[in-house]
mmCIF file of C-alpha atoms and ligand atoms in Angstrom:
data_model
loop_
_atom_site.group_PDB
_atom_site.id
_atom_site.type_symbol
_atom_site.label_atom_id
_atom_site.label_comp_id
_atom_site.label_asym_id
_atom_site.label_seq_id
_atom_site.Cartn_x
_atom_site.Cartn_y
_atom_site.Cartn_z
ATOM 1 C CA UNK A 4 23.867 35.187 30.771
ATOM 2 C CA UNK A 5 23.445 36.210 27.268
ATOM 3 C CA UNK A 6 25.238 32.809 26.065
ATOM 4 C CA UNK A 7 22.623 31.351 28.378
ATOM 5 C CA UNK A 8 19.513 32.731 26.521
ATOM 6 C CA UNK A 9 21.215 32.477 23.158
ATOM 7 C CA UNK A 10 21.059 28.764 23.741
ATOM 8 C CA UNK A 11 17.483 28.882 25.748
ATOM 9 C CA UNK A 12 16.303 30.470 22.017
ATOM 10 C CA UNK A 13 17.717 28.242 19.544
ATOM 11 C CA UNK A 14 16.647 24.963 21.596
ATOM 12 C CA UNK A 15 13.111 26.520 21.843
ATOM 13 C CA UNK A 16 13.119 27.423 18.527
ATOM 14 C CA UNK A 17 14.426 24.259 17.250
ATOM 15 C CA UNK A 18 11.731 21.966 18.879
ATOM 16 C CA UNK A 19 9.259 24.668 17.396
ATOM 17 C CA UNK A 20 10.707 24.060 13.740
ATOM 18 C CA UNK A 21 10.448 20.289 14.427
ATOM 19 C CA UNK A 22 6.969 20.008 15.885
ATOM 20 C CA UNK A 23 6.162 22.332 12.973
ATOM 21 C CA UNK A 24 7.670 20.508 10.020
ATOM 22 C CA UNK A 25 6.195 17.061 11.606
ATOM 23 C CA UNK A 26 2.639 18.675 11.355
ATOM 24 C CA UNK A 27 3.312 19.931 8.313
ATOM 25 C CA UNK A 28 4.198 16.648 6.904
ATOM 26 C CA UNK A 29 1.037 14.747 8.508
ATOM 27 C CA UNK A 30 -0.923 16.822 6.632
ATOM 28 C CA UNK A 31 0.586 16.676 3.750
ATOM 29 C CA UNK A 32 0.137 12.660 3.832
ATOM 30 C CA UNK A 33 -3.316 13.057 4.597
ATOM 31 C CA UNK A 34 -4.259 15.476 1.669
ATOM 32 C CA UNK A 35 -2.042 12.979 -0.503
ATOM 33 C CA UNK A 36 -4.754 10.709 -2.578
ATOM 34 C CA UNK A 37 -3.715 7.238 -2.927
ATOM 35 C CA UNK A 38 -2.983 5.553 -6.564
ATOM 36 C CA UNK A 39 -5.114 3.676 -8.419
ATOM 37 C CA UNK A 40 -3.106 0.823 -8.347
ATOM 38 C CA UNK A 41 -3.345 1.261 -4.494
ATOM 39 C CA UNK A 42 -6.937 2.047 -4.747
ATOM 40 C CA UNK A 43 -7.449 -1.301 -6.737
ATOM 41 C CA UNK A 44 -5.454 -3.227 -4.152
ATOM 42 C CA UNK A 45 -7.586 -2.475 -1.256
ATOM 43 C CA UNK A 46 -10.437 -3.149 -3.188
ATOM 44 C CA UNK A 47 -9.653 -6.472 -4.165
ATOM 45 C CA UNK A 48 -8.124 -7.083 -0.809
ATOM 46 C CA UNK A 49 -10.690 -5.494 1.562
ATOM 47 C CA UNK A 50 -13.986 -5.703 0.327
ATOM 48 C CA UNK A 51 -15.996 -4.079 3.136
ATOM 49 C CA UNK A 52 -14.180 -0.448 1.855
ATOM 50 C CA UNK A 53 -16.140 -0.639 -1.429
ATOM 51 C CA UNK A 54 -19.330 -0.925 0.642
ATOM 52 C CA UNK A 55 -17.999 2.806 2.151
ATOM 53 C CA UNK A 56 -20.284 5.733 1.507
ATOM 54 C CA UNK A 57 -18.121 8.145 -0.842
ATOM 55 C CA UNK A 58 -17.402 10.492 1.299
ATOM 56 C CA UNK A 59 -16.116 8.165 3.596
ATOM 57 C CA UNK A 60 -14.306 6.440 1.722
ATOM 58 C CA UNK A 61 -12.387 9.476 0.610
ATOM 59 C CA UNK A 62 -10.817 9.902 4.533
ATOM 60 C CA UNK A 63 -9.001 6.465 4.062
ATOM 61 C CA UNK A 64 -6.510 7.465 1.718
ATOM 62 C CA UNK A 65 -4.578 9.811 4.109
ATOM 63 C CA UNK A 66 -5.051 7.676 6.882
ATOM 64 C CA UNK A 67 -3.602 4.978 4.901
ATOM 65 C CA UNK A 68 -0.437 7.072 3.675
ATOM 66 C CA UNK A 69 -0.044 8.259 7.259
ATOM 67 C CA UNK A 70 -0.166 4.476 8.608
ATOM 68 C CA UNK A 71 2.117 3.512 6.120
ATOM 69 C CA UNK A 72 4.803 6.200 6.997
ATOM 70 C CA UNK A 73 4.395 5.585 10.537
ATOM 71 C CA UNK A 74 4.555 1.555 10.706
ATOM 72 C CA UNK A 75 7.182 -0.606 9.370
ATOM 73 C CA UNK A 76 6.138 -4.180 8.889
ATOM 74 C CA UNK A 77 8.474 -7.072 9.382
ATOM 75 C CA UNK A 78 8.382 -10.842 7.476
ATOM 76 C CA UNK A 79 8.612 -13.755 10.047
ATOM 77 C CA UNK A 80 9.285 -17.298 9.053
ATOM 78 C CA UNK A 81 10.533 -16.387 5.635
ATOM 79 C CA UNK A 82 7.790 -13.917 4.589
ATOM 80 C CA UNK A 83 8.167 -11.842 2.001
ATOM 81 C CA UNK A 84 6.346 -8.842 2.974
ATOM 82 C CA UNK A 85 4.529 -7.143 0.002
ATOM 83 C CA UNK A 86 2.532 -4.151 -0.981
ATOM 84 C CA UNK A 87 -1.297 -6.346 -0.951
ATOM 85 C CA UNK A 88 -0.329 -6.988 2.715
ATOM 86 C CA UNK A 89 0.649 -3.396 3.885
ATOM 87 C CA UNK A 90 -2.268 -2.346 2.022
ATOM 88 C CA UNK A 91 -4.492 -4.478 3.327
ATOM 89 C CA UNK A 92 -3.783 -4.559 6.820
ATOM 90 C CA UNK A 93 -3.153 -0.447 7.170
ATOM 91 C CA UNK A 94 -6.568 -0.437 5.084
ATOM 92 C CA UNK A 95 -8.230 -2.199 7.726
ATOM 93 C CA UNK A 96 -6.710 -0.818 10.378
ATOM 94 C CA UNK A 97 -7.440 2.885 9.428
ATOM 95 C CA UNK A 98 -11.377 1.625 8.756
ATOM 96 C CA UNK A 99 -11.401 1.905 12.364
ATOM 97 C CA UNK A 100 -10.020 5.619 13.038
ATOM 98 C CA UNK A 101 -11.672 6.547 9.588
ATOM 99 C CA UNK A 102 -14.228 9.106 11.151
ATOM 100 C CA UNK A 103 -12.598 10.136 14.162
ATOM 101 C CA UNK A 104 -9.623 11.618 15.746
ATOM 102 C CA UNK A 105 -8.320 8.558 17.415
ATOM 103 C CA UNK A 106 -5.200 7.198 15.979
ATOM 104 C CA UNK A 107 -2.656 4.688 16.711
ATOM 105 C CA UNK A 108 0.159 7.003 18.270
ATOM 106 C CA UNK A 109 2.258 4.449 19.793
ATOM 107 C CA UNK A 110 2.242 1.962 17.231
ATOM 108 C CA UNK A 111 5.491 1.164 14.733
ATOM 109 C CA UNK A 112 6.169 -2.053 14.162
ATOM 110 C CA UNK A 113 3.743 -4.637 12.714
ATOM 111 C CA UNK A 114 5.188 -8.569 12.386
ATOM 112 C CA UNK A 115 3.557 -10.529 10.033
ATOM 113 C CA UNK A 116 3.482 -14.263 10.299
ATOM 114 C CA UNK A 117 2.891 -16.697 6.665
ATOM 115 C CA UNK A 118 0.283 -18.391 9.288
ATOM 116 C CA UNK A 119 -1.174 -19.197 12.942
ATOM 117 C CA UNK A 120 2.296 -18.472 14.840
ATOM 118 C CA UNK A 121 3.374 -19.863 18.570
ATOM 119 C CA UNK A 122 2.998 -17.532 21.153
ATOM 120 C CA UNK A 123 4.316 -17.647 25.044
ATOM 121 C CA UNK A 124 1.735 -16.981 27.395
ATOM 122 C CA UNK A 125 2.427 -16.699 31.119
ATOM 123 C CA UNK A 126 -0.142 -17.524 33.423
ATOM 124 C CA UNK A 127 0.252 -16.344 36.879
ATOM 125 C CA UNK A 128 -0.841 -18.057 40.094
ATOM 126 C CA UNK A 129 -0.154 -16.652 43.484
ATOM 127 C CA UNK A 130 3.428 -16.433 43.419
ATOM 128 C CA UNK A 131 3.536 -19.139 40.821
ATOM 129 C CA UNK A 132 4.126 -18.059 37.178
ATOM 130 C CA UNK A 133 3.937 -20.855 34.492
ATOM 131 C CA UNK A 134 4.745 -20.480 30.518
ATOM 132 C CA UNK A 135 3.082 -22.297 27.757
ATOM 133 C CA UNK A 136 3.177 -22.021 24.163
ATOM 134 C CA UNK A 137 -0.431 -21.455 22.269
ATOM 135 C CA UNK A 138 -1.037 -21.515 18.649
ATOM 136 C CA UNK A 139 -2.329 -17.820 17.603
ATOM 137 C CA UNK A 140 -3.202 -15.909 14.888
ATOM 138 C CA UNK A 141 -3.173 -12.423 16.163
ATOM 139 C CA UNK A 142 -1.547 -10.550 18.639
ATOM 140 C CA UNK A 143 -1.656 -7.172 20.142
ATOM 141 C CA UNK A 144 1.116 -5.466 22.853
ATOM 142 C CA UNK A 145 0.558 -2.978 24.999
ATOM 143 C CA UNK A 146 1.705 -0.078 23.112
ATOM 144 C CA UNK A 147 2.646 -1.714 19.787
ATOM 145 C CA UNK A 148 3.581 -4.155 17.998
ATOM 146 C CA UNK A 149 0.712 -5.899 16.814
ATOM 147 C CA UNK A 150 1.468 -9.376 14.968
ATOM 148 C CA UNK A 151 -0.787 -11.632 12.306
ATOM 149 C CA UNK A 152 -0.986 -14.302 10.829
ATOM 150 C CA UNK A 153 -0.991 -13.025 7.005
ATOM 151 C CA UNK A 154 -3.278 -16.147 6.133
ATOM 152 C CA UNK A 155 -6.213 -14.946 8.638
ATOM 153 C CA UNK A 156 -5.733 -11.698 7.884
ATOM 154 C CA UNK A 157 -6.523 -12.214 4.170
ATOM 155 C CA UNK A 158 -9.508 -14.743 4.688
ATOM 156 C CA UNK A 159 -10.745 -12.379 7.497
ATOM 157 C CA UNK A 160 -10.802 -9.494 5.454
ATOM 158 C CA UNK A 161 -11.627 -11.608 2.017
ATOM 159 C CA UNK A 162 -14.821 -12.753 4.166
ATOM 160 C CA UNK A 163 -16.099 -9.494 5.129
ATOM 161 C CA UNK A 164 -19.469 -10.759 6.462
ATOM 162 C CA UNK A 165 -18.903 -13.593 9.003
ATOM 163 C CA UNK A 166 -18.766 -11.199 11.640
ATOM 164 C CA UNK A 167 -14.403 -12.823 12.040
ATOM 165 C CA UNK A 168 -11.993 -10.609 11.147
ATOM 166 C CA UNK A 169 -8.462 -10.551 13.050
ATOM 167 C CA UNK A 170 -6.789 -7.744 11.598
ATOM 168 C CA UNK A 171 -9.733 -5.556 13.378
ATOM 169 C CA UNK A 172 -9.486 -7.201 16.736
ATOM 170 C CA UNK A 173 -5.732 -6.635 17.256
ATOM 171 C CA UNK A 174 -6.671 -3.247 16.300
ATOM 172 C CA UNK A 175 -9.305 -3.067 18.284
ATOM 173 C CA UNK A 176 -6.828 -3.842 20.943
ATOM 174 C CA UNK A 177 -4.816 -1.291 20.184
ATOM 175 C CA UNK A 178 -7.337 1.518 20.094
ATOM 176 C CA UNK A 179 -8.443 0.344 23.728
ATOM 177 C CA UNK A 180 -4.655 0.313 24.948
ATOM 178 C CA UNK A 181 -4.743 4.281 23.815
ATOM 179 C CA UNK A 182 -5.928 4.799 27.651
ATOM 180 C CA UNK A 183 -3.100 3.434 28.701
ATOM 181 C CA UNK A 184 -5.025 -0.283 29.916
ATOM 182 C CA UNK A 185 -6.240 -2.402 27.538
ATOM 183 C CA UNK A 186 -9.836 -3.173 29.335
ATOM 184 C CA UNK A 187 -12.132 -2.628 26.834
ATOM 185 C CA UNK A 188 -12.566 1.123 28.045
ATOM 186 C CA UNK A 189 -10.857 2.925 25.086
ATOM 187 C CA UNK A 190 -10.888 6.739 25.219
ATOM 188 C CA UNK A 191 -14.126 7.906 24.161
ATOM 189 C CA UNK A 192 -15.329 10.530 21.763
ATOM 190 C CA UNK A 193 -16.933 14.082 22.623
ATOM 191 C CA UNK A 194 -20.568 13.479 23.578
ATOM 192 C CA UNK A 195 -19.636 9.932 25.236
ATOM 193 C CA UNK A 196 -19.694 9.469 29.176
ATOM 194 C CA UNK A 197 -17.634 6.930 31.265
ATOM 195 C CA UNK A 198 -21.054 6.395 32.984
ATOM 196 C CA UNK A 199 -22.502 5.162 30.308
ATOM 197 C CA UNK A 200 -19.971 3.066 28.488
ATOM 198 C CA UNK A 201 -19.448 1.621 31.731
ATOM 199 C CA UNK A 202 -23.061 0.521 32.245
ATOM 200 C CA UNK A 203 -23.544 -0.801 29.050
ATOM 201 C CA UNK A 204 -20.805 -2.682 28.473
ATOM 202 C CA UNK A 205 -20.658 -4.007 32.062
ATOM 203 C CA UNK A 206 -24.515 -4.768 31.373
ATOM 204 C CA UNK A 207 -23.477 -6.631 28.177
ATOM 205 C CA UNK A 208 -20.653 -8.405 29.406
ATOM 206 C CA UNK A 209 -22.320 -9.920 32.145
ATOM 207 C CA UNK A 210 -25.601 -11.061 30.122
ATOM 208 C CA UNK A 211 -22.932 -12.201 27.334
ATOM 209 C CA UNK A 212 -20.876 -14.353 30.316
ATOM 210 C CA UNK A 213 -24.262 -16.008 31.319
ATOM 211 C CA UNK A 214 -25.651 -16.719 27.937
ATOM 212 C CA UNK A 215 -22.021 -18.514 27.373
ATOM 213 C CA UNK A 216 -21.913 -20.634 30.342
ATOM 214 C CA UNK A 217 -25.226 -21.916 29.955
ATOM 215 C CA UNK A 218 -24.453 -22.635 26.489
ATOM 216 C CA UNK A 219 -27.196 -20.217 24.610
ATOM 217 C CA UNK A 220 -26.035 -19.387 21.098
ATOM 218 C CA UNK A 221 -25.220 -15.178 21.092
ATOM 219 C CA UNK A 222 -24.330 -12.962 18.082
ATOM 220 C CA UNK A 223 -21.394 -12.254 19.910
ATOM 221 C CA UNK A 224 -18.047 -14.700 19.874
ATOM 222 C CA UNK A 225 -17.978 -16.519 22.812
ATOM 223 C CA UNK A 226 -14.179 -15.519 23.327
ATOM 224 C CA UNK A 227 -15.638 -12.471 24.434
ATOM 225 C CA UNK A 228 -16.137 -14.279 27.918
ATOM 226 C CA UNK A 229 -13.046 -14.522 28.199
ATOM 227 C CA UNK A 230 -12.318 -10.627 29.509
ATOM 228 C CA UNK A 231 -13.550 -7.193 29.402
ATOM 229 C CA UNK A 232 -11.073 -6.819 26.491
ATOM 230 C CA UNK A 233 -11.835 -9.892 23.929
ATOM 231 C CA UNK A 234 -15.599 -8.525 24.843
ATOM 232 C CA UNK A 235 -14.727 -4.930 23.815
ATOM 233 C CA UNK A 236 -12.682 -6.346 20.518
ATOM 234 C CA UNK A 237 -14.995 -9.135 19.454
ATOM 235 C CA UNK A 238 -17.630 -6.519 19.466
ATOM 236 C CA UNK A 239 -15.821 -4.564 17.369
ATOM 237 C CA UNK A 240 -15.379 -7.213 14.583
ATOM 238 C CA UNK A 241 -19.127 -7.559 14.885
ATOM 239 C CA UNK A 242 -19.865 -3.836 14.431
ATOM 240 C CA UNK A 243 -18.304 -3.653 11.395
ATOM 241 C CA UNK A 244 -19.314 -7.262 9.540
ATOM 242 C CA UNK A 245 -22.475 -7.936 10.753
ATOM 243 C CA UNK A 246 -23.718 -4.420 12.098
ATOM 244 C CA UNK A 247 -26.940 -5.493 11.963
ATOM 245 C CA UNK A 248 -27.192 -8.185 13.955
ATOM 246 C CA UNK A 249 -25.094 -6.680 16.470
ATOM 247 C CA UNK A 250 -28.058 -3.578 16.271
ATOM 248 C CA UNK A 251 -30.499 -6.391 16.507
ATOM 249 C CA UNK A 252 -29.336 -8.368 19.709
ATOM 250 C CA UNK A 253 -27.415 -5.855 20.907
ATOM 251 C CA UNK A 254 -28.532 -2.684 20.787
ATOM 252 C CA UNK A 255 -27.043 -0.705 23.740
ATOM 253 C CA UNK A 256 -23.223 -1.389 22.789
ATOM 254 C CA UNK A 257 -23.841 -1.242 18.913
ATOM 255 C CA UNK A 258 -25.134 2.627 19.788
ATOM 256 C CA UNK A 259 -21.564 3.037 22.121
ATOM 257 C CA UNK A 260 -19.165 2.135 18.950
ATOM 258 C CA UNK A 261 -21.260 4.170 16.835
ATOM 259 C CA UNK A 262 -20.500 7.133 18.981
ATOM 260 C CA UNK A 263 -16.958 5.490 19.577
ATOM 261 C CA UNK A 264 -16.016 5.628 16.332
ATOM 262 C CA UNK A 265 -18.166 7.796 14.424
ATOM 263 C CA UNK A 266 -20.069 5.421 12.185
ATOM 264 C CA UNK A 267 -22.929 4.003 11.221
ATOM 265 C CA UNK A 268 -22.087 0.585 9.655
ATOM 266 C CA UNK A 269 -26.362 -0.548 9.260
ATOM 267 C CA UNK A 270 -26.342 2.120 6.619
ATOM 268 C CA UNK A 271 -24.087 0.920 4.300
ATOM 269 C CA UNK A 272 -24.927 -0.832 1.664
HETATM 270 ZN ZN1 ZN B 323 -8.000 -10.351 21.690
#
């Protein structure tokens, strides 16, 4: 018996030390500033962080070191992965989860393609399943890994008003997959309702469908027709280039990622 509890103690305290030392260490990386050089990186590569108000712009640093330490990122086709392209791509990803608490828990792996890539998709039709190969240049699994195309990834984030950025919408994809479905209903944040997100993005989608089939020009991609989940991610591109025309046209979901995320994009400069 007293073997028993001896070893009952030191497992419980073990997994106490380790849960411990892993917070410990998260915070750590999130007080940790990043360098200069680093600084001057993501500034060259990811204009839209210079148009950050300051004390916004001082969250990303952690987040960044904390991304960094988390993912590993993996050359395909010969790539050389180097430090612009961690920097840039954790940079944008962590614009995201900049103001709030969500983060990417399940995510470790990042592949990174020189270009648009091949990808298998299976279609399914009753008990029919068919494979064919598509040219992409993102990619987002259910619970990780996410995989770009370095060359969009760059001009997306180069480009930072266009309203197209791919880096953002696999993310995007990955924040929504936190509920455990990627369906464009991500977790919320405190002070958001199901209810509501529901109704307004069920609202949007369907006026978005419409507009799309009858061929009317919309601020929104047209890919987001193509699912509850391009809708949720395409909007999410838009929110953060072109905030104002998504305010504009679309009011009602522009005011949901605002409380999503905890930002207010129209106000910077
Ligand atoms: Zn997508």
């Amino acid at each position: 018996m007293f073997i028993f509890l001896t070893i009952v103690l030191l497992v419980a305290g073990g997994l106490a030390y380790y849960f411990w030392s892993k917070k410990q260490a998260r915070a750590a990386l999130l007080a940790t500033p990043l360098t200069p050089h680093q600084r001057d990186i993501i500034a060259r590569q990811v204009p839209i962080i210079r148009r950050l108000p300051p004390a916004l712009r001082n969250h990303l640093d952690g987040r960044v070191n904390l991304f960094l330490d988390q993912v590993s990122f993996y050359g395909c086709d010969g790539l050389e992965v180097t430090e612009e392209m961690e920097l840039s791509i954790a940079a944008q990803a962590c614009l995201l989860v900049i103001n709030s608490d969500l983060w990417y828990d399940n995510l470790t792996t990042i592949l990174i393609y020189p270009n648009a890539f091949k990808s298998k998709q299976q279609r399914r039709s009753g008990y029919v399943v068919s494979e064919k190969e598509i040219v992409r240049t993102g990619e987002s699994w259910d619970r990780g890994p996410v995989i770009l195309s370095w060359a969009h990834s760059q001009q997306g984030a180069m480009n930072d008003r266009d309203g197209q950025n791919v880096v953002l919408h696999e993310f995007a994809h990955q924040i929504d997959d936190l509920s455990g479905a990627t369906n464009g209903v991500p977790v919320l944040s405190a002070g958001q309702t199901f209810a509501e997100w529901e109704e307004v993005f069920l609202t949007a989608y369907d006026a978005h469908v419409h507009a799309v089939e009858n061929g009317q020009r919309t601020v929104i991609d047209a890919y987001g027709a193509t699912g509850h989940e391009e809708f949720f991610a395409v909007s999410v591109e838009l929110f953060f280039e072109r905030p104002k025309a998504l305010q504009r046209d679309v009011p009602e979901v522009y005011g949901q990622l605002s409380k999503l995320f905890r930002l207010n994009p129209v106000e910077w400069s």
